[in-house]
CSV table of C-alpha atoms in Angstrom, one decimal:
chain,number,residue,atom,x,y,z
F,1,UNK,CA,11.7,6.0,-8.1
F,2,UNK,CA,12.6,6.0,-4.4
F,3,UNK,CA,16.4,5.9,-5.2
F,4,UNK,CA,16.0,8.6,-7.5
F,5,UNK,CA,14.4,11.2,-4.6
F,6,UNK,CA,16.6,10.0,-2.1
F,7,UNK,CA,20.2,11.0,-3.9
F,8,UNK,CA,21.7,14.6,-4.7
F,9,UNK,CA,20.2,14.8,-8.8
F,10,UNK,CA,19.4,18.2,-9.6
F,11,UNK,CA,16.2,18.7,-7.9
F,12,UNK,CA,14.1,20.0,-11.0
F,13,UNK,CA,14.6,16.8,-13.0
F,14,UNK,CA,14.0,15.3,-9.7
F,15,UNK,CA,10.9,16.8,-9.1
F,16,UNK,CA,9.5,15.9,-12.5
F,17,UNK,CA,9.9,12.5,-12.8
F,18,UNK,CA,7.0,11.1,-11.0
F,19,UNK,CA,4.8,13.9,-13.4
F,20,UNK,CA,6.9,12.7,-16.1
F,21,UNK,CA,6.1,8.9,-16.0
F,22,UNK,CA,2.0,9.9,-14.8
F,23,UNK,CA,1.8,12.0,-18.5
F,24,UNK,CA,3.2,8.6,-20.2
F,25,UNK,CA,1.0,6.7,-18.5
F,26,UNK,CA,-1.8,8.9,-19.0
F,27,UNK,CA,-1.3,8.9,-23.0
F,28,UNK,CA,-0.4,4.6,-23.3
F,29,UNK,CA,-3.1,3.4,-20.9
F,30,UNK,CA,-6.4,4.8,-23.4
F,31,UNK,CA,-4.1,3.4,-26.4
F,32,UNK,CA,-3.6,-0.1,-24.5
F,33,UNK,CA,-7.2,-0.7,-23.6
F,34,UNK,CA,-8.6,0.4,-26.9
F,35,UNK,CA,-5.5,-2.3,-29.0
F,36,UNK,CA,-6.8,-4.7,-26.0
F,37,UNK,CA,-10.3,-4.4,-26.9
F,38,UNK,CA,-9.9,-4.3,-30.7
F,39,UNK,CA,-7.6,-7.8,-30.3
F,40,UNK,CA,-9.9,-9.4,-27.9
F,41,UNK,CA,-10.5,-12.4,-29.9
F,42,UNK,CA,-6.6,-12.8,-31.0
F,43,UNK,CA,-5.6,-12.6,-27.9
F,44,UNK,CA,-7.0,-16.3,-26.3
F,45,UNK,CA,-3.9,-18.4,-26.4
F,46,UNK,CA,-0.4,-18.0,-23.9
F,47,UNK,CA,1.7,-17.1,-27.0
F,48,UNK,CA,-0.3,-14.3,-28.1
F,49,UNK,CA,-1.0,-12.6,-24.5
F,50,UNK,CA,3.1,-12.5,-24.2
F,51,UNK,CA,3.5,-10.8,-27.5
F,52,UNK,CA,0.4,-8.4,-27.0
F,53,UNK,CA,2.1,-7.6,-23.4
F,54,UNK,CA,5.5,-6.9,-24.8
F,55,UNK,CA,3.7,-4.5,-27.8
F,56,UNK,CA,2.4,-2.8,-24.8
F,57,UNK,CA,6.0,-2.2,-23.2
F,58,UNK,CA,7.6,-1.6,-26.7
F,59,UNK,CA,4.2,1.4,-26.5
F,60,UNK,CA,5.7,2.4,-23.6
F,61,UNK,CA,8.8,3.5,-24.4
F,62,UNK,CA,7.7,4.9,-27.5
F,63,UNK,CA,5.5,7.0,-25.7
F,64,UNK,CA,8.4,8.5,-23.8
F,65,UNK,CA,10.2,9.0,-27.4
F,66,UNK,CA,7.4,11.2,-28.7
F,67,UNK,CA,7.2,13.1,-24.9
F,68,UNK,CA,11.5,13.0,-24.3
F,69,UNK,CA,12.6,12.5,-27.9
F,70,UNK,CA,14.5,9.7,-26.6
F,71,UNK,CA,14.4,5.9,-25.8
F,72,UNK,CA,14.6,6.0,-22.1
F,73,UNK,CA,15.6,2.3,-21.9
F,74,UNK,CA,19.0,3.1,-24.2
F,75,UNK,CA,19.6,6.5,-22.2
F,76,UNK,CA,19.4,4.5,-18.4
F,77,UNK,CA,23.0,3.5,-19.5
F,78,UNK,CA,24.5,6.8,-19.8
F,79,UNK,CA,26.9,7.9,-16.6
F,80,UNK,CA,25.9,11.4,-16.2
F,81,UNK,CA,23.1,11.6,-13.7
F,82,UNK,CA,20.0,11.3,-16.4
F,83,UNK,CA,21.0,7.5,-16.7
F,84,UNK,CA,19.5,7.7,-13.3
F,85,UNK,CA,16.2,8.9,-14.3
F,86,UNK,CA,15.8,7.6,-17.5
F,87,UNK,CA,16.8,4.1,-15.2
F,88,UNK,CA,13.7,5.0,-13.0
F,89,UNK,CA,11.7,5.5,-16.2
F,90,UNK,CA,12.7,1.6,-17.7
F,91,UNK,CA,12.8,0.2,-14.7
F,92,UNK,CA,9.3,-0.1,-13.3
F,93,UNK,CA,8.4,-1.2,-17.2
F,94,UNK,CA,10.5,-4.0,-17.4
F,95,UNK,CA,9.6,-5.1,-13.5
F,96,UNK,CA,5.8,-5.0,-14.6
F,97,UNK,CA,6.8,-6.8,-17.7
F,98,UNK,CA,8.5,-9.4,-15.7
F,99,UNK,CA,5.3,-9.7,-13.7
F,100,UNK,CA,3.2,-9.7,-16.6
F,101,UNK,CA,5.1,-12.9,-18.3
F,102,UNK,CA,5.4,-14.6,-15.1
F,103,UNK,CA,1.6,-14.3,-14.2
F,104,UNK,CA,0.6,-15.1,-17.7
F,105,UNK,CA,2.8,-18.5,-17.6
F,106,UNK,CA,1.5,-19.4,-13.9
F,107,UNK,CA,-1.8,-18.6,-15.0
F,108,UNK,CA,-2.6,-21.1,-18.2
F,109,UNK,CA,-3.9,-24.2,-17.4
F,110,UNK,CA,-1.2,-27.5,-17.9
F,111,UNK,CA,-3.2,-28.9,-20.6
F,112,UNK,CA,-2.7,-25.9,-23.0
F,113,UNK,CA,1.1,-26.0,-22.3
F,114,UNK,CA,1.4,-29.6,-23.1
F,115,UNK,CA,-0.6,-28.9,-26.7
F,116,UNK,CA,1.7,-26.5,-27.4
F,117,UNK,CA,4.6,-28.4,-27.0
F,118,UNK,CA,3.3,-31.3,-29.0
């Protein structure tokens, strides 16, 4: 987000962003927790916690479909200067997700890893 404030966009889409990705959030966080409670018991093993995380993301940019009537994640490629907000919109996601899948990998114990393999 900081790149996007600190060049010349127009300063309205500018301005809206931060509200912009706080509304998303705002709508996908009550739907997350309630899918996290309902899936509690499914969601035990390594394999399961990465696909529940990356439902979550895939919820995410959905969410900004129904809000923007567009995938945010497709548009962050365009070379007009919305590819530079909807770039600020994907691009905390897919950090975060990154996170996510990295923490979740570090975090399971060797012994479940090697029963997985075998």
């Amino acid at each position: 987000m900081i790149w996007v404030t600190n060049t010349n966009l127009p300063g309205g889409d500018v301005g809206m962003t931060p509200f912009t990705v706080g509304l998303v959030l705002i709508i996908q966080l009550p739907i997350g927790i309630i899918l996290a409670l309902l899936f509690n018991k499914i969601l035990r093993e390594r394999i399961h916690k990465i696909i529940g995380l990356t439902f979550y993301i895939i919820l995410y940019e959905l969410t900004f479909v129904i809000i923007d009537g567009q995938f945010s994640i497709i548009n962050s490629f365009n070379g007009d200067w919305s590819g530079e907000i909807y770039a600020a919109y994907s691009l905390s996601s897919i950090i975060s997700y990154i996170m996510g899948v990295a923490l979740i990998m570090i975090k399971e114990p060797k012994k479940i890893i090697a029963q997985e393999i075998l």
